[in-house]
Coordinates of C-alpha atoms in Angstrom, one line a residue:
Chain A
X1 CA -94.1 -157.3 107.0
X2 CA -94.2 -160.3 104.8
X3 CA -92.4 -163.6 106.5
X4 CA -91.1 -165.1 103.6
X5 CA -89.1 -168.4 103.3
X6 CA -87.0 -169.7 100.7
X7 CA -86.6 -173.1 100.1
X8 CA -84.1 -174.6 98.1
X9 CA -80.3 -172.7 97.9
X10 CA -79.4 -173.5 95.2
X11 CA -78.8 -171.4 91.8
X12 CA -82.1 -169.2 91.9
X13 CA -82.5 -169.5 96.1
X14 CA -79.3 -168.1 97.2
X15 CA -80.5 -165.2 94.7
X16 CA -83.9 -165.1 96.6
X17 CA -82.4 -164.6 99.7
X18 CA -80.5 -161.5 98.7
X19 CA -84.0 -160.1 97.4
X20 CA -86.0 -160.9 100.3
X21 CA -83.8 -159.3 102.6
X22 CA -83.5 -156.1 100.3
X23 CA -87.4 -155.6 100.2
X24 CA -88.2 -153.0 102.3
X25 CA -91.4 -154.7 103.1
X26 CA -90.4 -158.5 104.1
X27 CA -89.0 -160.4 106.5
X28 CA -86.4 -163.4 105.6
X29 CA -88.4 -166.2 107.5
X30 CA -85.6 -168.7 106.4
X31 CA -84.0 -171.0 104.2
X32 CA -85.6 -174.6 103.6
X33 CA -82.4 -176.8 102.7
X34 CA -81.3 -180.4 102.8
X35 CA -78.3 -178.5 104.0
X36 CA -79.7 -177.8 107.0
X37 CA -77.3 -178.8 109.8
X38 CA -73.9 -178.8 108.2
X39 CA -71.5 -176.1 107.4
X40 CA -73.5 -173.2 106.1
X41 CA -72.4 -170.6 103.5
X42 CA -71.6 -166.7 105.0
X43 CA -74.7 -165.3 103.4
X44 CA -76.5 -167.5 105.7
X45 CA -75.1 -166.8 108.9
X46 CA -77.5 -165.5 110.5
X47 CA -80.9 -166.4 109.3
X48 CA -82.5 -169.8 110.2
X49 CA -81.6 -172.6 108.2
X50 CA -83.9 -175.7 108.1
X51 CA -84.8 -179.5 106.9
X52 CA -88.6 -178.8 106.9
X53 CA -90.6 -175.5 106.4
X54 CA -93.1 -176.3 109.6
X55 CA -89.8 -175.9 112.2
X56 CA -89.6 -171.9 110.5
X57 CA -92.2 -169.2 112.8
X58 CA -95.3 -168.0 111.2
X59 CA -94.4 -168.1 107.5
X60 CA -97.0 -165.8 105.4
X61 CA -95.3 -167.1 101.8
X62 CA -92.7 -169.4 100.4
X63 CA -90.3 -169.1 97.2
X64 CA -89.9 -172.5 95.9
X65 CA -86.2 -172.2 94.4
X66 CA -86.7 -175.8 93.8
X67 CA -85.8 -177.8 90.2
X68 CA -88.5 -177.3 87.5
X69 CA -89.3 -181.2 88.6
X70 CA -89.8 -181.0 91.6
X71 CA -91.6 -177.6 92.1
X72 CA -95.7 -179.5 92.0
X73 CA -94.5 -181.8 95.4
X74 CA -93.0 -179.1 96.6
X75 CA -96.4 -176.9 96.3
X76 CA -98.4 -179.3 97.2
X77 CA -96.5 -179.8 100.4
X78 CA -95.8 -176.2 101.4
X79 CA -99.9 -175.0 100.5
X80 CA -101.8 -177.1 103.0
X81 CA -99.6 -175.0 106.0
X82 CA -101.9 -172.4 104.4
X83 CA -98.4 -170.6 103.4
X84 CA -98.5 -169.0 99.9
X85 CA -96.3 -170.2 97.1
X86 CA -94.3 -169.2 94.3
X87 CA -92.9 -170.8 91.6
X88 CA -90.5 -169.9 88.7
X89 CA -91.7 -173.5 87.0
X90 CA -90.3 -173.5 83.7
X91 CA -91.9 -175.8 81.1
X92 CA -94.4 -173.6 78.8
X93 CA -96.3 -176.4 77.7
X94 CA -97.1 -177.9 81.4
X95 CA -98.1 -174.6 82.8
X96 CA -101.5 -174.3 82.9
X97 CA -101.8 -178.1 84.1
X98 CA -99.8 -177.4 87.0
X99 CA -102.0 -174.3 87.7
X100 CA -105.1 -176.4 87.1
X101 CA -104.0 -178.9 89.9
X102 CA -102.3 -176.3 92.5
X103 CA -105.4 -174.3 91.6
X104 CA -107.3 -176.9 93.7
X105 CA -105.3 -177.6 96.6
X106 CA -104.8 -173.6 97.0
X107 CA -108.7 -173.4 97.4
X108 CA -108.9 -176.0 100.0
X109 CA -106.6 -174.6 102.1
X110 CA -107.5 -171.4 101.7
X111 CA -103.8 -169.9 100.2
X112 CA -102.5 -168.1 96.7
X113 CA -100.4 -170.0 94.6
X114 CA -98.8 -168.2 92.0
X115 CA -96.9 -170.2 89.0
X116 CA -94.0 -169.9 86.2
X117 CA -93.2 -166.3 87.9
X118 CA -89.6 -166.2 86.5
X119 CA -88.5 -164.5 83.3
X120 CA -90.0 -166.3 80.5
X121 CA -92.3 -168.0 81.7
X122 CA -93.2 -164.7 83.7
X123 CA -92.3 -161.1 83.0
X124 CA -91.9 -162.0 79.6
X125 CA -95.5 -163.4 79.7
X126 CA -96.8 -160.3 80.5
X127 CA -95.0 -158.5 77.5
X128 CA -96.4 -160.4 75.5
X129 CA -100.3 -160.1 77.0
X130 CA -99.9 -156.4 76.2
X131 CA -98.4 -156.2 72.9
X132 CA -101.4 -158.6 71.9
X133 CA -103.9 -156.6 73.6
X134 CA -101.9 -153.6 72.1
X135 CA -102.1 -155.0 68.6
X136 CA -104.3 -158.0 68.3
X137 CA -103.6 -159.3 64.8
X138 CA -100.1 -160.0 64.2
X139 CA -97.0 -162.7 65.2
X140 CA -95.0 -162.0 68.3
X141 CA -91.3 -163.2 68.4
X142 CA -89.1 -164.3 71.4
X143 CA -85.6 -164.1 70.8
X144 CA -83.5 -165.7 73.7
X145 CA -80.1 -164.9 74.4
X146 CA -77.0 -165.2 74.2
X147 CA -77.0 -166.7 77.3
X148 CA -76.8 -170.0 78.6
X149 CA -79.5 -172.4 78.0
X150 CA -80.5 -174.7 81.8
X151 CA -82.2 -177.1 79.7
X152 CA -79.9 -177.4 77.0
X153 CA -77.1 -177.6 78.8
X154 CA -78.6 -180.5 81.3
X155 CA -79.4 -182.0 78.2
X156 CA -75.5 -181.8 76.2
X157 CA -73.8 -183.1 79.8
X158 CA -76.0 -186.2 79.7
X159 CA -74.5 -187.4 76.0
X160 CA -72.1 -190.0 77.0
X161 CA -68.5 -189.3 77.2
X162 CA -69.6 -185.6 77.7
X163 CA -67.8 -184.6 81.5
X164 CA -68.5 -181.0 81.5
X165 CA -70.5 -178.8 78.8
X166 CA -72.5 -175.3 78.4
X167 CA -75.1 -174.9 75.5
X168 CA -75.1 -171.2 74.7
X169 CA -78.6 -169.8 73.4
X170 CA -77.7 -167.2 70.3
X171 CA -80.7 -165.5 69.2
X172 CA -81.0 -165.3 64.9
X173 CA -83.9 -163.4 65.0
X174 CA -87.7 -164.1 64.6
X175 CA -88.0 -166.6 67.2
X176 CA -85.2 -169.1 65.4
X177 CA -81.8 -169.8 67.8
X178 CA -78.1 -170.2 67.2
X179 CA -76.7 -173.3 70.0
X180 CA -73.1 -173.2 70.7
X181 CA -72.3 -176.1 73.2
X182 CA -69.0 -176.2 74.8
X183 CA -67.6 -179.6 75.9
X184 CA -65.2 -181.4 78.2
X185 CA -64.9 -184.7 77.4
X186 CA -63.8 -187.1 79.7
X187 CA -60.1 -188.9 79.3
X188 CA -60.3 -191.0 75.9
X189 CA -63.6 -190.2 74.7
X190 CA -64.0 -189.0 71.3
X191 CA -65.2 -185.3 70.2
X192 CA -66.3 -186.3 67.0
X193 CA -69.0 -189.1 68.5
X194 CA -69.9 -186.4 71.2
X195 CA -70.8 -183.4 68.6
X196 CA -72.7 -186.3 66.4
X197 CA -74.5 -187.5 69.7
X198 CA -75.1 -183.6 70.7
X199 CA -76.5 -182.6 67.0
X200 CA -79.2 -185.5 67.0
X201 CA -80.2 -185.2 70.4
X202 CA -84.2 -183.5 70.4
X203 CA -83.2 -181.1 72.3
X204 CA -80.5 -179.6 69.3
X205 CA -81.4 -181.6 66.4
X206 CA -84.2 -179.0 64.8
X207 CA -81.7 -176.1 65.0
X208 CA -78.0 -174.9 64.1
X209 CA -76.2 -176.1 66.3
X210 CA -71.9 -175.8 66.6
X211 CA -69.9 -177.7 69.0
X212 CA -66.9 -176.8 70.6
X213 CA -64.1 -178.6 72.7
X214 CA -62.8 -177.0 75.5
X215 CA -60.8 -177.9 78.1
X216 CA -62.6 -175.9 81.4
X217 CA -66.0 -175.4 80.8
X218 CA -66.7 -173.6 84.1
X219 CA -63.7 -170.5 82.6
X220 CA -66.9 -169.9 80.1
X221 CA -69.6 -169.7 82.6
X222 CA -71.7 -166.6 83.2
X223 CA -75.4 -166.1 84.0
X224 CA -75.6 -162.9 82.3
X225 CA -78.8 -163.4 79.6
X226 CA -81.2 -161.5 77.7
X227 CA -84.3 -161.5 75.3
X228 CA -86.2 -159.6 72.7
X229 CA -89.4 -159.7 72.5
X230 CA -90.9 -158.2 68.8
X231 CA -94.7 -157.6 67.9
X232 CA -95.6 -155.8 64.7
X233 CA -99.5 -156.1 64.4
X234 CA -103.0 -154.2 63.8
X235 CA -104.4 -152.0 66.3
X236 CA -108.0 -151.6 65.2
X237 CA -107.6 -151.7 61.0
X238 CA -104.1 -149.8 61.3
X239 CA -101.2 -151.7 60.5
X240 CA -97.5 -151.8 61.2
X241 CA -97.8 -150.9 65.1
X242 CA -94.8 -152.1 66.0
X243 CA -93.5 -153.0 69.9
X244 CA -90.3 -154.1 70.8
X245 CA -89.1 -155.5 74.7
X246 CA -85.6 -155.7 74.8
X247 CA -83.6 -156.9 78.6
X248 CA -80.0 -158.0 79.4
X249 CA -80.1 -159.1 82.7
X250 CA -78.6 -161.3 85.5
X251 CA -80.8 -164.8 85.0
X252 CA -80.9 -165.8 88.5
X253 CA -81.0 -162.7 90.2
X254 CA -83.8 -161.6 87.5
X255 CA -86.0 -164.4 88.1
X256 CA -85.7 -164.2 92.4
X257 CA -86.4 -160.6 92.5
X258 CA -89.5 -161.4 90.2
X259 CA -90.3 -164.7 92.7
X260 CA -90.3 -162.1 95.7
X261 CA -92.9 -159.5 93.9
X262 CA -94.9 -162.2 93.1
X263 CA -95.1 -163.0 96.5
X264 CA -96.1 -159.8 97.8
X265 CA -99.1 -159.9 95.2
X266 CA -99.7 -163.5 96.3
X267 CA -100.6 -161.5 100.3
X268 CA -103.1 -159.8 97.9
X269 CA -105.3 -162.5 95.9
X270 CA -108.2 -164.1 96.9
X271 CA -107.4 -168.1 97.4
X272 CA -106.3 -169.9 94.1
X273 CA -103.4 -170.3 91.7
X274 CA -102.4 -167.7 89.2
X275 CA -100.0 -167.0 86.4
X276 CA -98.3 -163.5 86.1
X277 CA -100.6 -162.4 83.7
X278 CA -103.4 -162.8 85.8
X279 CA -101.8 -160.4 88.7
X280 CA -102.2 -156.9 88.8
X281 CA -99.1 -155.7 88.6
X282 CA -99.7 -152.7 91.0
X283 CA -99.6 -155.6 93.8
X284 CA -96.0 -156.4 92.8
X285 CA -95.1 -153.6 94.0
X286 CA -94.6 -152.1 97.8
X287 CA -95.9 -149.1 99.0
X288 CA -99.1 -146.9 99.0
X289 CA -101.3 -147.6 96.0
X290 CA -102.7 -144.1 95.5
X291 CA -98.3 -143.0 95.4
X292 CA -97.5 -146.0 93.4
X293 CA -100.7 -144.7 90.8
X294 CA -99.0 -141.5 91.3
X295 CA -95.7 -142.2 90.5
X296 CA -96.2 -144.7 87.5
X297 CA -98.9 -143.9 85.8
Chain B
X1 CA -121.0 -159.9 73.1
X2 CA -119.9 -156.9 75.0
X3 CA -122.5 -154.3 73.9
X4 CA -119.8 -151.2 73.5
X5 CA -120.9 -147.3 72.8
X6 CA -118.3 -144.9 71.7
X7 CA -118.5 -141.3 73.0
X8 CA -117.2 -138.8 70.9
X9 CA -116.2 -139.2 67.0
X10 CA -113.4 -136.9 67.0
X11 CA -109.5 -138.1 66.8
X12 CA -109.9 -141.3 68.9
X13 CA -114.0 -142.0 68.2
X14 CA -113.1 -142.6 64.9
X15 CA -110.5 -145.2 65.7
X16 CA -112.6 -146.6 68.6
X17 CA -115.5 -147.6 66.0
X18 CA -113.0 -149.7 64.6
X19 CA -111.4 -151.6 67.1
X20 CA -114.6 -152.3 68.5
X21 CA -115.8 -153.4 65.3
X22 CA -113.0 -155.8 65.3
X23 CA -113.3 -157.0 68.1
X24 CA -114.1 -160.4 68.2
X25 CA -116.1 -160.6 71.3
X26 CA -117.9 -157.2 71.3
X27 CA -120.7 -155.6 69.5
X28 CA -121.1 -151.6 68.6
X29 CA -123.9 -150.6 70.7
X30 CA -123.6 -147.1 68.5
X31 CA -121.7 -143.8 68.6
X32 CA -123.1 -140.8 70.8
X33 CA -122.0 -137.0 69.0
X34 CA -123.3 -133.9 68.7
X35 CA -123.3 -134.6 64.8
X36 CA -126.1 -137.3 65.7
X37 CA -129.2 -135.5 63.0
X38 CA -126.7 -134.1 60.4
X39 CA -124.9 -135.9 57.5
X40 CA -122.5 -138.4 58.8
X41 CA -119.1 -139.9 57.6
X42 CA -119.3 -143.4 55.6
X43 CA -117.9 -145.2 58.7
X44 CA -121.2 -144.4 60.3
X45 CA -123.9 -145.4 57.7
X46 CA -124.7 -148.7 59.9
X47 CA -124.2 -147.6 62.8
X48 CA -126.9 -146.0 65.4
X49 CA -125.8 -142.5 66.3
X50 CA -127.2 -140.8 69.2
X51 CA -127.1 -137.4 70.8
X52 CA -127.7 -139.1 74.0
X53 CA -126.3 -142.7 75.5
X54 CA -129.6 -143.7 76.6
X55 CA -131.2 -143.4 73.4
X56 CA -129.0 -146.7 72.1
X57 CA -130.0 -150.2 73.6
X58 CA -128.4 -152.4 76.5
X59 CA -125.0 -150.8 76.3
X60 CA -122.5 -152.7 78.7
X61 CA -120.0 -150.2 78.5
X62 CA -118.8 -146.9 76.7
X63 CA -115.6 -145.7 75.4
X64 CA -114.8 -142.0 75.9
X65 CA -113.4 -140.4 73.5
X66 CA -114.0 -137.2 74.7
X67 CA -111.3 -134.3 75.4
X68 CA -109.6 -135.2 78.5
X69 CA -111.0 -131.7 80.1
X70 CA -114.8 -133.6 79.7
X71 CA -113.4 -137.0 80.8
X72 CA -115.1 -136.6 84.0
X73 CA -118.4 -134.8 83.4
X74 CA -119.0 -137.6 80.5
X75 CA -118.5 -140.5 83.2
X76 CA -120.5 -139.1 85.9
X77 CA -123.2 -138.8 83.1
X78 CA -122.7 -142.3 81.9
X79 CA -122.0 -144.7 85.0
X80 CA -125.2 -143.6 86.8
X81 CA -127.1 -145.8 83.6
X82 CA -124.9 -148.8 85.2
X83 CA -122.0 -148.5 82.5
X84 CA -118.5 -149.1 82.4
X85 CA -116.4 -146.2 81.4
X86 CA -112.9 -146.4 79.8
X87 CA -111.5 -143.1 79.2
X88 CA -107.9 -141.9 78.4
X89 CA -107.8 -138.8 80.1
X90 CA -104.2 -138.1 80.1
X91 CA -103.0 -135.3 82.5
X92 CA -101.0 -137.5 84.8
X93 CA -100.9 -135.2 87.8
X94 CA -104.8 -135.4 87.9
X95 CA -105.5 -139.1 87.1
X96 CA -105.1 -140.7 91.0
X97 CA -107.5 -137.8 92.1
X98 CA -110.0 -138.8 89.2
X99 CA -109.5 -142.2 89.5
X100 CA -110.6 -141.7 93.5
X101 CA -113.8 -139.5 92.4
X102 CA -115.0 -142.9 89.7
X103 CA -114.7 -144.5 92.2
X104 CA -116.8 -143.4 94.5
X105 CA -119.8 -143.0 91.5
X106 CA -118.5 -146.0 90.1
X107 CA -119.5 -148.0 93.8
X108 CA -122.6 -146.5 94.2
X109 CA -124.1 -147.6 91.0
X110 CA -121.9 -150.9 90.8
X111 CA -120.3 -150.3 88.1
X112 CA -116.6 -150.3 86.9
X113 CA -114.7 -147.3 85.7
X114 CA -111.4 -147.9 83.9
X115 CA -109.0 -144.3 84.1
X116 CA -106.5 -143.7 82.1
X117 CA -106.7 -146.1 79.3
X118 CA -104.5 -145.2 76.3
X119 CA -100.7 -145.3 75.7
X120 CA -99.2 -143.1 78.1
X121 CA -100.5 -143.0 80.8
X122 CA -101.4 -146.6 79.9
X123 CA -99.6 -149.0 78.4
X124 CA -96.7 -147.6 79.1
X125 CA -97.8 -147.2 82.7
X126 CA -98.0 -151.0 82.4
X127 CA -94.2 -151.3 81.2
X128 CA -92.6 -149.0 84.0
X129 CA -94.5 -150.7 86.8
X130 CA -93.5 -154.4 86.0
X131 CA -89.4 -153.0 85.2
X132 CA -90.1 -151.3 88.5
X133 CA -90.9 -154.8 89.9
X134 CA -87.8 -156.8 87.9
X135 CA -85.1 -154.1 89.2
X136 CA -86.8 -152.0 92.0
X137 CA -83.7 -150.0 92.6
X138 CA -82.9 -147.6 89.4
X139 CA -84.2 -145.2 87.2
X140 CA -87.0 -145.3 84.2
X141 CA -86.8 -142.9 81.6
X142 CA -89.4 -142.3 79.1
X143 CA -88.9 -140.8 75.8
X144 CA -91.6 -139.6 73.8
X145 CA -91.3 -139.3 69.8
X146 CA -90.8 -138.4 67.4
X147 CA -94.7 -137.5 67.1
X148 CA -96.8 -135.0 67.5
X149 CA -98.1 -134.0 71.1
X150 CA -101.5 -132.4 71.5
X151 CA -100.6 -130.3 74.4
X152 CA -98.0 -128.6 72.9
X153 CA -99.7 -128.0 69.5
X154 CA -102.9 -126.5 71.5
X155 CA -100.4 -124.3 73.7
X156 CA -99.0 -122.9 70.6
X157 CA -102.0 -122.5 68.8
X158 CA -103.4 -120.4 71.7
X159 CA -100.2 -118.0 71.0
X160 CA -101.1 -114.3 69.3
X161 CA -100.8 -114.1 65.6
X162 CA -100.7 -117.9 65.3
X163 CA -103.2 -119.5 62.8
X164 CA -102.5 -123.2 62.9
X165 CA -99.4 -125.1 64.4
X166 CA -98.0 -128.0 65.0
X167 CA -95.4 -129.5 68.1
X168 CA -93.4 -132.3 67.4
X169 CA -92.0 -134.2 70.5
X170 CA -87.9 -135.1 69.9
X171 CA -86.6 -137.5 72.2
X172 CA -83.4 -136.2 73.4
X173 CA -82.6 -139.4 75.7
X174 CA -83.1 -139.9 79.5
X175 CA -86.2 -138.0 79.8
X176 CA -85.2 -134.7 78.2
X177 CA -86.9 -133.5 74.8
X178 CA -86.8 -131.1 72.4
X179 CA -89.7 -129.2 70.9
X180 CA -90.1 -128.5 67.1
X181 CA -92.6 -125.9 66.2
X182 CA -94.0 -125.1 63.1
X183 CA -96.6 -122.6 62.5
X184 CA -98.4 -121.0 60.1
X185 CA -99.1 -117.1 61.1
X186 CA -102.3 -114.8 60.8
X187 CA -102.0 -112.1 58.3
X188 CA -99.9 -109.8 59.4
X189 CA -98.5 -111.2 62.5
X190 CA -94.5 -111.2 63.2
X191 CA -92.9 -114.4 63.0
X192 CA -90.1 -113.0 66.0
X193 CA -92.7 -112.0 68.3
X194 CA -94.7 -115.4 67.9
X195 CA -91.4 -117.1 68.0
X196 CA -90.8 -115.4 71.7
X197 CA -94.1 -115.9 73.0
X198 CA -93.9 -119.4 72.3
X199 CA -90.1 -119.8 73.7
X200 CA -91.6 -118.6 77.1
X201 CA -94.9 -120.3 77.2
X202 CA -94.4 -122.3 80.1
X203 CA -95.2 -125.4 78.3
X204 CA -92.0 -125.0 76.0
X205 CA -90.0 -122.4 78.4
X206 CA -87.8 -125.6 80.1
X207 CA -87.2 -127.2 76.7
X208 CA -84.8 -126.9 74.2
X209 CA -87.4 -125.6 71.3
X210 CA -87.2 -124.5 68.0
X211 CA -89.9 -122.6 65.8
X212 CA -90.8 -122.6 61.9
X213 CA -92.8 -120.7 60.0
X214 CA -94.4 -122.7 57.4
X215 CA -97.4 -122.1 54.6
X216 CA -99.2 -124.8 55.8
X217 CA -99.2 -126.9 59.1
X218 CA -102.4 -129.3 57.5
X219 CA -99.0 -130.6 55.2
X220 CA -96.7 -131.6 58.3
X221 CA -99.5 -133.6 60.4
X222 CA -98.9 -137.3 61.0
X223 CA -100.5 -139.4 63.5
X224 CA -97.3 -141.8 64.2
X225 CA -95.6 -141.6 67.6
X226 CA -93.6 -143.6 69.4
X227 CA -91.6 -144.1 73.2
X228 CA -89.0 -145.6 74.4
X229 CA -89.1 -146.6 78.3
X230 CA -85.8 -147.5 79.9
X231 CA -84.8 -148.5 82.9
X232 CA -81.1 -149.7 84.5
X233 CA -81.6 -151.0 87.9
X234 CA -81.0 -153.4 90.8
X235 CA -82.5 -157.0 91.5
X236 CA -81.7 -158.2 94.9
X237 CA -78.6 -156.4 94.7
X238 CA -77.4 -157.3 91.9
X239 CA -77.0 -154.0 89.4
X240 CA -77.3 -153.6 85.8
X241 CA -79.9 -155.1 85.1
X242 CA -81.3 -153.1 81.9
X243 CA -84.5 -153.0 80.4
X244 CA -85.8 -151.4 77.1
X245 CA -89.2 -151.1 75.3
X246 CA -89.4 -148.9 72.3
X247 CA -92.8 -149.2 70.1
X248 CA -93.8 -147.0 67.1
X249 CA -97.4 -146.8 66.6
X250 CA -100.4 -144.7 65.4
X251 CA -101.1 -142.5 68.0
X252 CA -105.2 -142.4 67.7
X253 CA -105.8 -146.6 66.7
X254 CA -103.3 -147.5 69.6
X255 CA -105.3 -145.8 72.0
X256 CA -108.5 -146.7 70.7
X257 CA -107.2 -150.5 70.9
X258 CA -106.3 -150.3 74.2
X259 CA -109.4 -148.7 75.7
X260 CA -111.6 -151.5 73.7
X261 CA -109.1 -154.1 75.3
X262 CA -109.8 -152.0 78.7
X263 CA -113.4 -152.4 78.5
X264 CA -113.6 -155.9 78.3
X265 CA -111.5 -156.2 81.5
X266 CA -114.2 -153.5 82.9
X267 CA -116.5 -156.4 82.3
X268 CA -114.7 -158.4 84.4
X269 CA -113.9 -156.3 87.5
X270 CA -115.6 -155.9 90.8
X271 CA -117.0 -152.3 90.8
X272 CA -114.7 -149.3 91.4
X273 CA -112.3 -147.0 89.6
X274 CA -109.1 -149.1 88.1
X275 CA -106.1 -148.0 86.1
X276 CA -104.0 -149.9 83.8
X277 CA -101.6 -151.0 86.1
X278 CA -104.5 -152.9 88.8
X279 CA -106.0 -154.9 86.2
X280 CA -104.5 -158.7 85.3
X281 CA -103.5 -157.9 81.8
X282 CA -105.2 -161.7 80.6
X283 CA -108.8 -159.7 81.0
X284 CA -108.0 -157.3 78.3
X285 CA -108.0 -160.1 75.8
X286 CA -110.7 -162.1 74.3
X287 CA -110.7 -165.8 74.6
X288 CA -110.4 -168.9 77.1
X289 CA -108.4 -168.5 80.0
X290 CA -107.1 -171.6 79.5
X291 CA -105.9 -171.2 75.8
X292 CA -104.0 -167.7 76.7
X293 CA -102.0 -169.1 79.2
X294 CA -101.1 -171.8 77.2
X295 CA -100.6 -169.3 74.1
X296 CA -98.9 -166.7 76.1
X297 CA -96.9 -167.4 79.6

């Protein structure tokens, strides 16, 4: 059995916790929370709830259900305990530097770190290494949504007097998005300065972007998502292979259950850090390898 | 440059000559057939053909493209030289116990075998494992077509009074499939009486399946197939999570792509027997490690 700890319980750790203790091969070690001490949710009744991951017994591997910030000092904290790590770190572009430096630390003390294992980055990730392996010539699309946008959102709540708001990722096809951002503006402030402030911000300014008033954002709020991923490409000198990945899916719960099989293939690999698409994805799985060959192949 | 030979120039061979050829890292070592001596197709004018893989030069490994039956024979003949092996021997109640027998030849001479290696079992095999990791409670279906499958056209070939024929897979949906057979009889045969024995071949007995007669079965033959793997399932415990892949390809150059991209992982393995679903799927592409993460996770 796996000991596994999750720290953080927040939106993606109180997800965690539900998959840990649903795989048949791991053990909840415990939750890693700055709540740690004062009135504790149900779910966490009976498992051991703590400030610091050193006062949990013999942890083997740690899901860091952390902010996309915050998930490097977290790592870098958690891997010298020589506990594994995973990550579900979220900005493409910063990937393989984080990998690069938890990479290093992983090797000295002799521990697997395994990063951006969520949905995109992450199962999405390896979709597209196939389809290019598949079909090595050709342009692959991601198509996000509709479902709510983390980032987006963050970003449309920060635009002064914004009190409340959701950006909603629409997918248009070919890799181009729709953003519907609902507001709830605080008392006096004006909608029309908010959707002018919201439509030149970076994060909406480059695509078509509608916003809404509304007066409870939080009656709008789901985390159901989805995303289409589209390849059409050469195999060899034959055209028009075409591949197509298409999920609607629970964001959260999608992203801890993929966190907790990356774990269990973090028991696996030799010391070092590792995206998804560097994991065989046999060792995702639990159970024997020669029935798992069996059964899949 | 990966020094690559392809065995066999039938159905696959052909295709395999060309993915290797455009491959951007490899090198065609040269093509090993029994036609080696007589007049050869265009595609081969360049290209040193062989009766016998040890006849070409420093080959690091060697696509099979073989019948499935002669997977095994060709591999125990070929890894002894030190060469990696990609076949895509494709009887998936057989390919753990071959997988376990390359293995064993595959150690002794350390050398890599990759089993399995086309599009179902393959990539495919790829797909259900990691939506068996995203919602490991649930159920995967996989639909085949609408294509041709081999092992239906050969079963109905073998029938008495048959001359040529053709099975095309139907997908019905959730795993169940129709047959559509259309042959062309021998002089004199009965079209009801071939119709029977084909209705109870075992191979078509459990289906729902249809039979033509037709003039000519060359007229009907197309190389494009397709699947559709599906899966509704459980992460954590939350349900409904659903996942979807559905590609249409050419039958032949998909394989052939795959086994190329299979053989430069082989390059990269420690020695042993592999299938699709052990191998980090960043090793079947060419190109920096660094670059692909950044391109693709």
């Amino acid at each position: 059995m796996t000991r596994t700890a999750v720290v953080g319980y927040g939106n993606i750790g109180r997800y965690a916790v539900q998959s840990v203790l649903a795989a048949p091969d791991m053990e909840l070690a415990g939750v890693v929370s700055s709540r740690a001490g004062s009135i504790l949710p149900a779910a966490l009744q009976n498992v051991p709830v703590v400030k610091d991951i050193r006062e949990l017994q013999k942890v083997d591997a740690a899901l860091l259900c952390v902010p996309t910030r915050r998930v490097k000092e977290f790592a870098q904290s958690v891997l010298p305990h020589g506990i594994r790590t995973v990550d579900s770190f979220d900005i493409h572009t910063e990937i393989a530097g984080l990998r690069g430096e938890l990479s290093k630390t992983a090797l000295r003390y002799n521990t697997v770190s395994v990063v951006a294992a969520g949905w995109d980055p992450g199962s999405d990730s390896v979709i597209r290494a196939l389809m290019q392996a598949a079909a090595p010539r050709g342009v692959t699309y991601t198509d996000f949504g509709p479902g709510m946008s983390m980032g987006h959102t963050v970003a449309a709540k920060a635009i002064d007097g914004v009190a409340d708001a959701l950006s909603l990722t629409i997918p248009l096809g070919t890799g181009i998005h729709r953003r519907n951002v609902y507001v709830q503006l605080k008392e006096g402030a004006d909608f029309k300065e908010a959707e002018k402030a919201i439509k030149s911000d970076p994060y909406f300014s480059r695509d078509e972007t509608h916003v809404y008033e509304v007066k409870e954002v939080s009656a709008l709020k789901d985390t159901g998502h989805g995303v289409k991923i589209t390849r059409k490409g050469t195999a060899g000198i034959t055209d028009n292979q075409r591949l197509a990945f298409d999920m609607r899916i629970s964001g959260p719960a999608l992203t801890a259950q993929i966190m907790t099989a990356c774990a269990r293939a973090a028991m696996k690999r030799q010391p070092g850090a590792y995206t998804m698409i560097e994991l065989p994805l046999i060792d995702l799985l639990p159970g024997n390898r020669e029935d798992l060959i069996r059964q899949l192949v």
